[in-house]
PDB file of C-alpha atoms and ligand atoms in Angstrom:
ATOM      1  CA  MET A   1      16.156   2.271 -32.390  1.00  0.00           C
ATOM      2  CA  SER A   2      14.812   4.589 -30.120  1.00  0.00           C
ATOM      3  CA  LEU A   3      11.478   5.072 -27.425  1.00  0.00           C
ATOM      4  CA  ILE A   4       8.838   7.186 -29.026  1.00  0.00           C
ATOM      5  CA  VAL A   5       6.890   9.217 -26.158  1.00  0.00           C
ATOM      6  CA  LEU A   6       3.549  10.690 -27.902  1.00  0.00           C
ATOM      7  CA  GLY A   7       0.659  12.525 -25.615  1.00  0.00           C
ATOM      8  CA  SER A   8      -0.064  16.070 -25.409  1.00  0.00           C
ATOM      9  CA  VAL A   9       2.585  18.264 -25.111  1.00  0.00           C
ATOM     10  CA  ALA A  10       0.533  21.234 -23.480  1.00  0.00           C
ATOM     11  CA  PHE A  11       0.520  24.387 -20.874  1.00  0.00           C
ATOM     12  CA  ASP A  12      -0.896  24.380 -17.787  1.00  0.00           C
ATOM     13  CA  ALA A  13      -1.808  26.664 -15.066  1.00  0.00           C
ATOM     14  CA  ILE A  14      -1.938  24.250 -11.633  1.00  0.00           C
ATOM     15  CA  GLU A  15      -3.346  25.043  -7.904  1.00  0.00           C
ATOM     16  CA  THR A  16      -2.176  22.828  -5.158  1.00  0.00           C
ATOM     17  CA  PRO A  17      -2.378  24.184  -0.960  1.00  0.00           C
ATOM     18  CA  PHE A  18       1.032  25.392  -1.665  1.00  0.00           C
ATOM     19  CA  GLY A  19       0.793  27.422  -4.529  1.00  0.00           C
ATOM     20  CA  LYS A  20      -0.798  28.187  -7.877  1.00  0.00           C
ATOM     21  CA  THR A  21       0.517  28.547 -11.690  1.00  0.00           C
ATOM     22  CA  ASP A  22      -0.065  29.792 -14.698  1.00  0.00           C
ATOM     23  CA  LYS A  23       0.741  27.915 -18.201  1.00  0.00           C
ATOM     24  CA  ILE A  24       3.705  26.560 -17.888  1.00  0.00           C
ATOM     25  CA  VAL A  25       4.584  23.957 -19.431  1.00  0.00           C
ATOM     26  CA  GLY A  26       3.323  20.077 -18.901  1.00  0.00           C
ATOM     27  CA  GLY A  27       0.987  17.167 -20.754  1.00  0.00           C
ATOM     28  CA  ALA A  28       2.262  13.760 -20.866  1.00  0.00           C
ATOM     29  CA  ALA A  29       4.903  13.423 -23.334  1.00  0.00           C
ATOM     30  CA  PRO A  30       7.127  16.880 -21.568  1.00  0.00           C
ATOM     31  CA  TYR A  31       6.873  14.871 -17.883  1.00  0.00           C
ATOM     32  CA  ALA A  32       7.440  10.781 -19.519  1.00  0.00           C
ATOM     33  CA  SER A  33       9.844  12.149 -22.243  1.00  0.00           C
ATOM     34  CA  LEU A  34      11.820  14.466 -19.441  1.00  0.00           C
ATOM     35  CA  SER A  35      11.762  11.403 -17.305  1.00  0.00           C
ATOM     36  CA  ALA A  36      12.852   8.264 -20.131  1.00  0.00           C
ATOM     37  CA  SER A  37      15.802  10.813 -20.987  1.00  0.00           C
ATOM     38  CA  TYR A  38      17.679  10.349 -17.854  1.00  0.00           C
ATOM     39  CA  ILE A  39      17.274   6.683 -18.478  1.00  0.00           C
ATOM     40  CA  TYR A  40      17.689   6.151 -21.443  1.00  0.00           C
ATOM     41  CA  PRO A  41      18.991   8.279 -24.954  1.00  0.00           C
ATOM     42  CA  HIS A  42      17.131   7.834 -27.255  1.00  0.00           C
ATOM     43  CA  VAL A  43      13.525   9.157 -26.472  1.00  0.00           C
ATOM     44  CA  LYS A  44      11.593  11.079 -30.084  1.00  0.00           C
ATOM     45  CA  ILE A  45       8.465  12.634 -29.310  1.00  0.00           C
ATOM     46  CA  VAL A  46       5.436  13.049 -31.247  1.00  0.00           C
ATOM     47  CA  GLY A  47       3.159  15.133 -30.423  1.00  0.00           C
ATOM     48  CA  VAL A  48       1.488  18.934 -31.636  1.00  0.00           C
ATOM     49  CA  VAL A  49       1.518  22.468 -30.282  1.00  0.00           C
ATOM     50  CA  GLY A  50       0.286  25.235 -31.652  1.00  0.00           C
ATOM     51  CA  ASN A  51       2.628  28.598 -32.384  1.00  0.00           C
ATOM     52  CA  ASP A  52       1.906  29.804 -29.100  1.00  0.00           C
ATOM     53  CA  PHE A  53       4.249  27.593 -27.718  1.00  0.00           C
ATOM     54  CA  GLY A  54       7.472  29.292 -28.528  1.00  0.00           C
ATOM     55  CA  GLU A  55      10.937  28.169 -29.333  1.00  0.00           C
ATOM     56  CA  ASP A  56      12.034  28.614 -25.458  1.00  0.00           C
ATOM     57  CA  ASN A  57       9.615  25.859 -24.503  1.00  0.00           C
ATOM     58  CA  LEU A  58      10.532  22.955 -27.459  1.00  0.00           C
ATOM     59  CA  LYS A  59      14.197  23.989 -26.003  1.00  0.00           C
ATOM     60  CA  ILE A  60      13.647  22.563 -22.430  1.00  0.00           C
ATOM     61  CA  LEU A  61      13.255  19.162 -24.435  1.00  0.00           C
ATOM     62  CA  SER A  62      15.996  19.065 -26.676  1.00  0.00           C
ATOM     63  CA  ASP A  63      18.055  20.429 -24.301  1.00  0.00           C
ATOM     64  CA  HIS A  64      17.782  16.894 -22.860  1.00  0.00           C
ATOM     65  CA  SER A  65      18.459  15.228 -26.802  1.00  0.00           C
ATOM     66  CA  ILE A  66      14.908  14.573 -26.771  1.00  0.00           C
ATOM     67  CA  ASP A  67      13.976  14.891 -30.691  1.00  0.00           C
ATOM     68  CA  ILE A  68      11.767  17.141 -31.330  1.00  0.00           C
ATOM     69  CA  GLU A  69      11.092  16.234 -35.190  1.00  0.00           C
ATOM     70  CA  GLY A  70       7.620  14.389 -34.587  1.00  0.00           C
ATOM     71  CA  ILE A  71       5.994  17.949 -32.478  1.00  0.00           C
ATOM     72  CA  GLN A  72       3.929  19.629 -35.083  1.00  0.00           C
ATOM     73  CA  VAL A  73       3.593  23.003 -34.916  1.00  0.00           C
ATOM     74  CA  LYS A  74       0.657  24.567 -36.057  1.00  0.00           C
ATOM     75  CA  LYS A  75       1.190  27.927 -36.846  1.00  0.00           C
ATOM     76  CA  ASP A  76      -2.575  30.486 -35.722  1.00  0.00           C
ATOM     77  CA  GLU A  77      -3.540  27.723 -33.449  1.00  0.00           C
ATOM     78  CA  LYS A  78      -3.397  27.367 -29.763  1.00  0.00           C
ATOM     79  CA  THR A  79      -1.821  24.560 -27.768  1.00  0.00           C
ATOM     80  CA  PHE A  80      -3.859  22.198 -25.515  1.00  0.00           C
ATOM     81  CA  PHE A  81      -4.472  23.721 -22.494  1.00  0.00           C
ATOM     82  CA  TRP A  82      -5.089  22.118 -19.268  1.00  0.00           C
ATOM     83  CA  SER A  83      -6.013  23.376 -15.775  1.00  0.00           C
ATOM     84  CA  GLY A  84      -6.216  21.279 -12.140  1.00  0.00           C
ATOM     85  CA  LYS A  85      -6.933  22.659  -8.725  1.00  0.00           C
ATOM     86  CA  TYR A  86      -6.031  20.002  -5.838  1.00  0.00           C
ATOM     87  CA  HIS A  87      -7.762  18.823  -3.198  1.00  0.00           C
ATOM     88  CA  ASN A  88      -6.293  19.299   0.554  1.00  0.00           C
ATOM     89  CA  ASP A  89      -5.131  15.306   1.003  1.00  0.00           C
ATOM     90  CA  MET A  90      -2.726  16.616  -2.722  1.00  0.00           C
ATOM     91  CA  ASN A  91      -4.245  12.580  -4.183  1.00  0.00           C
ATOM     92  CA  SER A  92      -7.307  14.003  -5.979  1.00  0.00           C
ATOM     93  CA  ARG A  93      -7.789  16.857  -8.157  1.00  0.00           C
ATOM     94  CA  ASP A  94     -11.010  18.218  -9.963  1.00  0.00           C
ATOM     95  CA  SER A  95     -10.386  19.559 -14.154  1.00  0.00           C
ATOM     96  CA  LEU A  96     -11.333  23.182 -13.698  1.00  0.00           C
ATOM     97  CA  ILE A  97     -10.478  23.816 -18.030  1.00  0.00           C
ATOM     98  CA  THR A  98      -9.704  21.133 -20.525  1.00  0.00           C
ATOM     99  CA  ASP A  99      -9.170  23.381 -23.524  1.00  0.00           C
ATOM    100  CA  LEU A 100      -8.575  21.131 -26.998  1.00  0.00           C
ATOM    101  CA  ASN A 101      -7.653  23.535 -29.142  1.00  0.00           C
ATOM    102  CA  VAL A 102      -5.119  21.523 -31.666  1.00  0.00           C
ATOM    103  CA  LEU A 103      -5.511  18.553 -29.911  1.00  0.00           C
ATOM    104  CA  ALA A 104      -8.729  18.628 -31.380  1.00  0.00           C
ATOM    105  CA  ASP A 105      -8.234  16.987 -34.441  1.00  0.00           C
ATOM    106  CA  PHE A 106      -4.488  16.030 -33.498  1.00  0.00           C
ATOM    107  CA  ASP A 107      -3.241  14.036 -37.362  1.00  0.00           C
ATOM    108  CA  PRO A 108      -0.304  11.891 -35.266  1.00  0.00           C
ATOM    109  CA  ILE A 109       2.242  12.227 -38.002  1.00  0.00           C
ATOM    110  CA  ILE A 110       5.772  10.058 -37.537  1.00  0.00           C
ATOM    111  CA  PRO A 111       8.752  11.448 -38.489  1.00  0.00           C
ATOM    112  CA  SER A 112      10.227   8.343 -40.917  1.00  0.00           C
ATOM    113  CA  SER A 113      13.859   9.051 -38.534  1.00  0.00           C
ATOM    114  CA  TYR A 114      11.339   7.767 -35.849  1.00  0.00           C
ATOM    115  CA  GLN A 115       9.888   4.481 -37.948  1.00  0.00           C
ATOM    116  CA  ASP A 116      13.426   2.699 -35.991  1.00  0.00           C
ATOM    117  CA  CYS A 117      11.765   2.872 -32.526  1.00  0.00           C
ATOM    118  CA  GLU A 118      11.358  -0.522 -30.423  1.00  0.00           C
ATOM    119  CA  TYR A 119       9.698   0.886 -27.582  1.00  0.00           C
ATOM    120  CA  ILE A 120       6.621   2.856 -27.549  1.00  0.00           C
ATOM    121  CA  LEU A 121       4.396   4.874 -25.267  1.00  0.00           C
ATOM    122  CA  LEU A 122       1.024   6.087 -26.091  1.00  0.00           C
ATOM    123  CA  GLY A 123       1.054   8.739 -23.218  1.00  0.00           C
ATOM    124  CA  ASN A 124      -2.834  10.415 -22.324  1.00  0.00           C
ATOM    125  CA  LEU A 125      -4.496  11.480 -25.250  1.00  0.00           C
ATOM    126  CA  ALA A 126      -7.539  10.531 -27.690  1.00  0.00           C
ATOM    127  CA  PRO A 127      -7.250   6.812 -27.823  1.00  0.00           C
ATOM    128  CA  GLN A 128      -8.227   6.814 -31.535  1.00  0.00           C
ATOM    129  CA  VAL A 129      -4.862   8.686 -31.701  1.00  0.00           C
ATOM    130  CA  GLN A 130      -3.164   6.340 -29.888  1.00  0.00           C
ATOM    131  CA  LEU A 131      -4.137   4.327 -32.344  1.00  0.00           C
ATOM    132  CA  THR A 132      -3.702   5.569 -35.319  1.00  0.00           C
ATOM    133  CA  ALA A 133       0.465   6.367 -34.447  1.00  0.00           C
ATOM    134  CA  LEU A 134       0.056   3.028 -33.809  1.00  0.00           C
ATOM    135  CA  GLN A 135      -1.007   1.747 -37.498  1.00  0.00           C
ATOM    136  CA  ARG A 136       1.530   4.451 -38.894  1.00  0.00           C
ATOM    137  CA  LEU A 137       4.495   2.293 -37.442  1.00  0.00           C
ATOM    138  CA  GLU A 138       5.923   0.116 -40.046  1.00  0.00           C
ATOM    139  CA  LYS A 139       6.885  -2.546 -38.040  1.00  0.00           C
ATOM    140  CA  ARG A 140       5.623  -3.480 -34.184  1.00  0.00           C
ATOM    141  CA  PRO A 141       6.997  -2.326 -31.636  1.00  0.00           C
ATOM    142  CA  LYS A 142       8.928  -5.147 -28.824  1.00  0.00           C
ATOM    143  CA  LEU A 143       6.871  -3.180 -26.506  1.00  0.00           C
ATOM    144  CA  ILE A 144       3.796  -1.389 -26.352  1.00  0.00           C
ATOM    145  CA  ALA A 145       2.576   0.802 -23.242  1.00  0.00           C
ATOM    146  CA  MET A 146       0.416   3.065 -23.173  1.00  0.00           C
ATOM    147  CA  ASP A 147      -1.995   6.062 -20.773  1.00  0.00           C
ATOM    148  CA  THR A 148      -5.316   7.072 -21.060  1.00  0.00           C
ATOM    149  CA  MET A 149      -7.254   8.829 -18.146  1.00  0.00           C
ATOM    150  CA  ASN A 150     -10.965   9.414 -16.555  1.00  0.00           C
ATOM    151  CA  PHE A 151     -11.159  12.075 -19.269  1.00  0.00           C
ATOM    152  CA  TRP A 152     -11.599   9.440 -22.526  1.00  0.00           C
ATOM    153  CA  ILE A 153     -12.921   6.182 -19.629  1.00  0.00           C
ATOM    154  CA  GLU A 154     -15.793   8.474 -19.726  1.00  0.00           C
ATOM    155  CA  SER A 155     -16.057  10.054 -23.467  1.00  0.00           C
ATOM    156  CA  ALA A 156     -14.443   7.478 -26.118  1.00  0.00           C
ATOM    157  CA  MET A 157     -14.935   3.903 -24.511  1.00  0.00           C
ATOM    158  CA  ASP A 158     -15.651   2.203 -27.474  1.00  0.00           C
ATOM    159  CA  ASP A 159     -12.325   3.594 -29.008  1.00  0.00           C
ATOM    160  CA  LEU A 160     -10.606   3.025 -25.693  1.00  0.00           C
ATOM    161  CA  LYS A 161     -11.521  -0.840 -25.892  1.00  0.00           C
ATOM    162  CA  GLU A 162     -10.625  -0.613 -29.378  1.00  0.00           C
ATOM    163  CA  THR A 163      -6.499   0.498 -28.716  1.00  0.00           C
ATOM    164  CA  LEU A 164      -6.240  -1.640 -25.319  1.00  0.00           C
ATOM    165  CA  GLN A 165      -6.699  -4.814 -28.064  1.00  0.00           C
ATOM    166  CA  HIS A 166      -2.974  -3.718 -29.990  1.00  0.00           C
ATOM    167  CA  ILE A 167      -1.261  -3.065 -26.775  1.00  0.00           C
ATOM    168  CA  ASP A 168       1.391  -5.300 -24.016  1.00  0.00           C
ATOM    169  CA  VAL A 169       1.533  -2.391 -20.634  1.00  0.00           C
ATOM    170  CA  LEU A 170      -1.709   0.026 -19.639  1.00  0.00           C
ATOM    171  CA  ILE A 171      -0.403   2.069 -16.882  1.00  0.00           C
ATOM    172  CA  ILE A 172      -3.869   3.787 -14.579  1.00  0.00           C
ATOM    173  CA  ASN A 173      -4.223   4.743 -11.257  1.00  0.00           C
ATOM    174  CA  ASP A 174      -7.035   2.875  -8.791  1.00  0.00           C
ATOM    175  CA  GLU A 175      -9.407   5.112  -9.744  1.00  0.00           C
ATOM    176  CA  GLU A 176      -9.166   5.178 -13.428  1.00  0.00           C
ATOM    177  CA  ALA A 177      -9.366   0.847 -12.876  1.00  0.00           C
ATOM    178  CA  ARG A 178     -12.303   0.972 -11.256  1.00  0.00           C
ATOM    179  CA  GLN A 179     -14.046   3.324 -13.149  1.00  0.00           C
ATOM    180  CA  LEU A 180     -12.976   1.610 -16.617  1.00  0.00           C
ATOM    181  CA  SER A 181     -13.668  -2.800 -15.076  1.00  0.00           C
ATOM    182  CA  GLY A 182     -17.045  -1.792 -13.137  1.00  0.00           C
ATOM    183  CA  GLU A 183     -15.442  -3.823 -10.286  1.00  0.00           C
ATOM    184  CA  TYR A 184     -13.771  -2.103  -6.714  1.00  0.00           C
ATOM    185  CA  ALA A 185     -11.638  -4.742  -5.903  1.00  0.00           C
ATOM    186  CA  LEU A 186      -7.725  -4.103  -7.608  1.00  0.00           C
ATOM    187  CA  VAL A 187      -7.738  -7.707  -8.028  1.00  0.00           C
ATOM    188  CA  THR A 188     -10.671  -8.325 -10.184  1.00  0.00           C
ATOM    189  CA  ALA A 189     -10.624  -4.837 -11.476  1.00  0.00           C
ATOM    190  CA  ALA A 190      -7.095  -6.343 -13.286  1.00  0.00           C
ATOM    191  CA  GLU A 191      -8.557  -9.728 -13.946  1.00  0.00           C
ATOM    192  CA  THR A 192     -10.984  -8.005 -16.073  1.00  0.00           C
ATOM    193  CA  ILE A 193      -8.983  -4.816 -17.459  1.00  0.00           C
ATOM    194  CA  MET A 194      -6.502  -7.346 -19.013  1.00  0.00           C
ATOM    195  CA  ALA A 195      -9.129  -9.757 -20.456  1.00  0.00           C
ATOM    196  CA  MET A 196     -10.012  -5.965 -22.155  1.00  0.00           C
ATOM    197  CA  GLY A 197      -5.742  -6.853 -24.268  1.00  0.00           C
ATOM    198  CA  PRO A 198      -3.252  -5.623 -22.193  1.00  0.00           C
ATOM    199  CA  ARG A 199      -1.030  -8.374 -20.717  1.00  0.00           C
ATOM    200  CA  TYR A 200       0.256  -6.491 -17.989  1.00  0.00           C
ATOM    201  CA  LEU A 201      -1.197  -3.602 -16.509  1.00  0.00           C
ATOM    202  CA  ILE A 202       0.022  -1.313 -13.706  1.00  0.00           C
ATOM    203  CA  ILE A 203      -2.413   0.417 -10.717  1.00  0.00           C
ATOM    204  CA  LYS A 204      -0.667   3.109  -9.065  1.00  0.00           C
ATOM    205  CA  LYS A 205      -2.362   4.435  -6.173  1.00  0.00           C
ATOM    206  CA  GLY A 206      -0.755   7.873  -5.411  1.00  0.00           C
ATOM    207  CA  GLU A 207       1.462   7.878  -2.441  1.00  0.00           C
ATOM    208  CA  HIS A 208       0.737   4.323  -1.700  1.00  0.00           C
ATOM    209  CA  GLY A 209       2.655   3.318  -4.923  1.00  0.00           C
ATOM    210  CA  ALA A 210       1.927   0.811  -8.186  1.00  0.00           C
ATOM    211  CA  LEU A 211       1.087  -2.440  -8.766  1.00  0.00           C
ATOM    212  CA  LEU A 212       2.101  -4.464 -11.160  1.00  0.00           C
ATOM    213  CA  PHE A 213       0.282  -7.133 -12.242  1.00  0.00           C
ATOM    214  CA  GLY A 214       1.046  -9.666 -15.486  1.00  0.00           C
ATOM    215  CA  ASP A 215       1.705 -13.518 -16.398  1.00  0.00           C
ATOM    216  CA  LYS A 216      -0.481 -14.757 -12.866  1.00  0.00           C
ATOM    217  CA  GLN A 217       2.271 -12.884 -10.339  1.00  0.00           C
ATOM    218  CA  VAL A 218       1.122  -9.611  -8.502  1.00  0.00           C
ATOM    219  CA  PHE A 219       4.733  -7.324  -7.807  1.00  0.00           C
ATOM    220  CA  SER A 220       3.593  -4.232  -4.691  1.00  0.00           C
ATOM    221  CA  ALA A 221       6.082  -1.625  -5.599  1.00  0.00           C
ATOM    222  CA  PRO A 222       6.162   1.411  -2.691  1.00  0.00           C
ATOM    223  CA  ALA A 223       6.132   4.917  -3.153  1.00  0.00           C
ATOM    224  CA  LEU A 224       9.019   6.950  -1.260  1.00  0.00           C
ATOM    225  CA  PRO A 225       7.307   8.120   1.907  1.00  0.00           C
ATOM    226  CA  LEU A 226       8.260  12.734   1.036  1.00  0.00           C
ATOM    227  CA  ALA A 227       7.673  15.194   3.793  1.00  0.00           C
ATOM    228  CA  THR A 228       6.259  17.236   1.491  1.00  0.00           C
ATOM    229  CA  VAL A 229       4.567  17.043  -2.177  1.00  0.00           C
ATOM    230  CA  PHE A 230       4.376  20.085  -3.845  1.00  0.00           C
ATOM    231  CA  ASP A 231       2.616  19.137  -7.275  1.00  0.00           C
ATOM    232  CA  PRO A 232       1.398  15.725  -8.529  1.00  0.00           C
ATOM    233  CA  THR A 233       0.431  16.670 -11.604  1.00  0.00           C
ATOM    234  CA  GLY A 234       2.897  14.999 -14.707  1.00  0.00           C
ATOM    235  CA  ALA A 235       3.163  11.992 -11.810  1.00  0.00           C
ATOM    236  CA  GLY A 236       1.969   9.373 -13.570  1.00  0.00           C
ATOM    237  CA  ASP A 237       3.535  10.421 -16.903  1.00  0.00           C
ATOM    238  CA  THR A 238       6.650  11.040 -15.568  1.00  0.00           C
ATOM    239  CA  PHE A 239       6.086   7.526 -13.531  1.00  0.00           C
ATOM    240  CA  ALA A 240       5.190   5.808 -16.607  1.00  0.00           C
ATOM    241  CA  GLY A 241       7.938   7.961 -18.955  1.00  0.00           C
ATOM    242  CA  GLY A 242      10.849   5.702 -16.353  1.00  0.00           C
ATOM    243  CA  PHE A 243       8.643   2.542 -16.578  1.00  0.00           C
ATOM    244  CA  VAL A 244       9.456   2.450 -19.956  1.00  0.00           C
ATOM    245  CA  GLY A 245      12.668   4.384 -20.266  1.00  0.00           C
ATOM    246  CA  TYR A 246      14.164   1.447 -18.230  1.00  0.00           C
ATOM    247  CA  LEU A 247      13.071  -1.292 -20.510  1.00  0.00           C
ATOM    248  CA  ALA A 248      14.377   0.858 -23.473  1.00  0.00           C
ATOM    249  CA  GLN A 249      18.267   0.802 -21.388  1.00  0.00           C
ATOM    250  CA  TYR A 250      17.759  -3.078 -20.212  1.00  0.00           C
ATOM    251  CA  GLY A 251      16.357  -4.619 -23.980  1.00  0.00           C
ATOM    252  CA  GLN A 252      14.122  -7.288 -22.035  1.00  0.00           C
ATOM    253  CA  VAL A 253      10.455  -7.225 -21.509  1.00  0.00           C
ATOM    254  CA  ASN A 254       9.077  -9.774 -19.274  1.00  0.00           C
ATOM    255  CA  PHE A 255       7.668  -9.742 -15.457  1.00  0.00           C
ATOM    256  CA  GLN A 256      11.728 -10.194 -13.824  1.00  0.00           C
ATOM    257  CA  THR A 257      13.090  -6.190 -15.977  1.00  0.00           C
ATOM    258  CA  MET A 258       9.084  -4.638 -15.488  1.00  0.00           C
ATOM    259  CA  LYS A 259       9.314  -4.753 -11.531  1.00  0.00           C
ATOM    260  CA  THR A 260      12.722  -3.192 -11.554  1.00  0.00           C
ATOM    261  CA  ALA A 261      11.194  -0.686 -14.178  1.00  0.00           C
ATOM    262  CA  VAL A 262       8.544  -0.084 -11.961  1.00  0.00           C
ATOM    263  CA  ILE A 263      11.047   0.888  -9.336  1.00  0.00           C
ATOM    264  CA  TYR A 264      12.569   3.460 -11.540  1.00  0.00           C
ATOM    265  CA  GLY A 265       9.033   5.050 -12.902  1.00  0.00           C
ATOM    266  CA  SER A 266       8.288   5.239  -8.621  1.00  0.00           C
ATOM    267  CA  ALA A 267      11.472   6.547  -8.089  1.00  0.00           C
ATOM    268  CA  MET A 268      11.208   9.316 -10.551  1.00  0.00           C
ATOM    269  CA  ALA A 269       8.032  10.302 -10.048  1.00  0.00           C
ATOM    270  CA  SER A 270       9.504  11.043  -6.720  1.00  0.00           C
ATOM    271  CA  PHE A 271      10.943  13.804  -7.991  1.00  0.00           C
ATOM    272  CA  CYS A 272       8.310  15.181 -10.054  1.00  0.00           C
ATOM    273  CA  VAL A 273       6.490  16.445  -7.250  1.00  0.00           C
ATOM    274  CA  GLU A 274       8.686  17.862  -5.570  1.00  0.00           C
ATOM    275  CA  GLN A 275       8.358  21.432  -7.614  1.00  0.00           C
ATOM    276  CA  PHE A 276       6.160  22.555  -9.960  1.00  0.00           C
ATOM    277  CA  GLY A 277       5.347  21.581 -13.436  1.00  0.00           C
ATOM    278  CA  THR A 278       8.291  19.857 -15.046  1.00  0.00           C
ATOM    279  CA  GLU A 279      11.128  22.198 -12.674  1.00  0.00           C
ATOM    280  CA  ARG A 280      12.614  19.415 -10.996  1.00  0.00           C
ATOM    281  CA  LEU A 281      13.130  17.074 -13.906  1.00  0.00           C
ATOM    282  CA  GLN A 282      14.468  19.547 -15.619  1.00  0.00           C
ATOM    283  CA  GLY A 283      17.903  19.360 -13.787  1.00  0.00           C
ATOM    284  CA  LEU A 284      18.283  16.572 -12.117  1.00  0.00           C
ATOM    285  CA  THR A 285      21.699  15.011 -11.897  1.00  0.00           C
ATOM    286  CA  LYS A 286      22.216  10.692 -12.503  1.00  0.00           C
ATOM    287  CA  LYS A 287      24.045  10.613  -8.973  1.00  0.00           C
ATOM    288  CA  GLU A 288      20.521  12.109  -7.528  1.00  0.00           C
ATOM    289  CA  ILE A 289      19.083  10.029  -9.891  1.00  0.00           C
ATOM    290  CA  GLY A 290      20.925   6.845  -8.546  1.00  0.00           C
ATOM    291  CA  ASP A 291      20.714   7.996  -4.202  1.00  0.00           C
ATOM    292  CA  ARG A 292      17.143   7.879  -4.419  1.00  0.00           C
ATOM    293  CA  LEU A 293      16.823   4.421  -6.346  1.00  0.00           C
ATOM    294  CA  ARG A 294      19.176   2.834  -3.480  1.00  0.00           C
ATOM    295  CA  GLN A 295      16.769   4.402  -1.460  1.00  0.00           C
ATOM    296  CA  PHE A 296      13.668   2.743  -2.723  1.00  0.00           C
ATOM    297  CA  SER A 297      15.527  -0.617  -2.591  1.00  0.00           C
ATOM    298  CA  GLN A 298      16.127  -0.238   1.634  1.00  0.00           C
ATOM    299  CA  LEU A 299      12.367   0.776   1.740  1.00  0.00           C
ATOM    300  CA  SER A 300      11.573  -2.742   1.188  1.00  0.00           C
ATOM    301  CA  SER A 301      13.863  -5.067   1.491  1.00  0.00           C
ATOM    302  CA  PHE A 302      13.577  -7.018   4.797  1.00  0.00           C
ATOM    303  CA  VAL A 303      14.916 -11.300   6.048  1.00  0.00           C
ATOM    304  CA  LEU A 304      12.715 -13.394   6.510  1.00  0.00           C
TER     305      LEU A 304
HETATM  306  P1  AMP B   1      -1.192  13.636 -14.463  1.00  0.00           P
HETATM  307  O1  AMP B   1      -0.717  14.158 -13.732  1.00  0.00           O
HETATM  308  O2  AMP B   1      -0.117  12.525 -14.578  1.00  0.00           O
HETATM  309  O3  AMP B   1      -2.618  12.432 -14.515  1.00  0.00           O
HETATM  310  O4  AMP B   1      -0.845  13.717 -15.823  1.00  0.00           O
HETATM  311  C1  AMP B   1      -0.712  15.569 -16.210  1.00  0.00           C
HETATM  312  C2  AMP B   1      -1.152  16.020 -17.896  1.00  0.00           C
HETATM  313  O5  AMP B   1      -1.895  15.472 -17.908  1.00  0.00           O
HETATM  314  C3  AMP B   1      -0.974  17.532 -18.005  1.00  0.00           C
HETATM  315  O6  AMP B   1      -0.113  17.818 -18.282  1.00  0.00           O
HETATM  316  C4  AMP B   1      -2.488  17.442 -18.370  1.00  0.00           C
HETATM  317  O7  AMP B   1      -1.414  18.915 -19.648  1.00  0.00           O
HETATM  318  C5  AMP B   1      -1.842  16.293 -18.880  1.00  0.00           C
HETATM  319  N1  AMP B   1      -3.449  15.928 -19.247  1.00  0.00           N
HETATM  320  C6  AMP B   1      -4.609  16.932 -18.764  1.00  0.00           C
HETATM  321  N2  AMP B   1      -5.705  15.916 -19.435  1.00  0.00           N
HETATM  322  C7  AMP B   1      -5.406  15.674 -20.778  1.00  0.00           C
HETATM  323  C8  AMP B   1      -6.095  15.199 -21.737  1.00  0.00           C
HETATM  324  N3  AMP B   1      -7.757  15.160 -22.011  1.00  0.00           N
HETATM  325  N4  AMP B   1      -5.817  14.062 -22.749  1.00  0.00           N
HETATM  326  C9  AMP B   1      -3.948  14.546 -22.403  1.00  0.00           C
HETATM  327  N5  AMP B   1      -3.364  15.426 -21.804  1.00  0.00           N
HETATM  328  C10 AMP B   1      -4.001  15.687 -20.339  1.00  0.00           C
END
């Protein structure tokens, strides 16, 4: 049994009010798989890099026992590159550069050793690629979760609508939910989006937490109030990795287990933003994660 994480593997250049980085490891798959690896031990990536990515960067993943057999290394080609700049409030950012490079014609090959997968996270990538990966699985996983972003809503809406029909949970932010549904109120947006396919929907609201919709219920999870948000890049992918990692570890998928999974995702995301890139996710301890989960539990518990 395992959890497949499909997604971009990238070099990112990030600018926040706290500083600037040049080409550090990023992408949906590293953030999500590092996050999941702290909760569930059998995480396997499907992705692609150029030979500029380098062994050292792949080792960051394999050092966390993440299976990297499914990362194709394309000789003489360049790794996907993304550059973004955050506004002062850190809730919004501008994508400055999106160089697809190896992602432009990415064909997601699923190694045969990955066919035991019961959980899959279709991380941020072209929806057509997400669907192809799904179609290459010999048996339907117990849970198919998916992320997407404004880039694909704007450029590949038809493919996105098709892929949405095959998944169980969609994980997007509030801006993307409004853009995808054409509705401003999030409750109405959720109804419209779930009518497109997914039984469950998670809407992330940055520092305001996340909403889980499904089974005619709503669950609201807080975000941890943090004094310093250093770099929000990858927080969404880290959330998604923590969410599916918990469900894979627990082994049961229903609204109740998803509520706890949302808290795991939120806790992992709260670490991600404390340092630049994947730095904070590289050296977490079980105790730090346990302490943070307890903080979350205290944050919104009250007596009626
Ligand atoms: P997040 O902050 O969770 O939205 O994710 C940020 C990550 O998404 C960065 O590490 C980027 O490398 C990656 N990314 C940005 N644009 C794209 C895209 N169009 N396709 C796939 N990954 C992307």
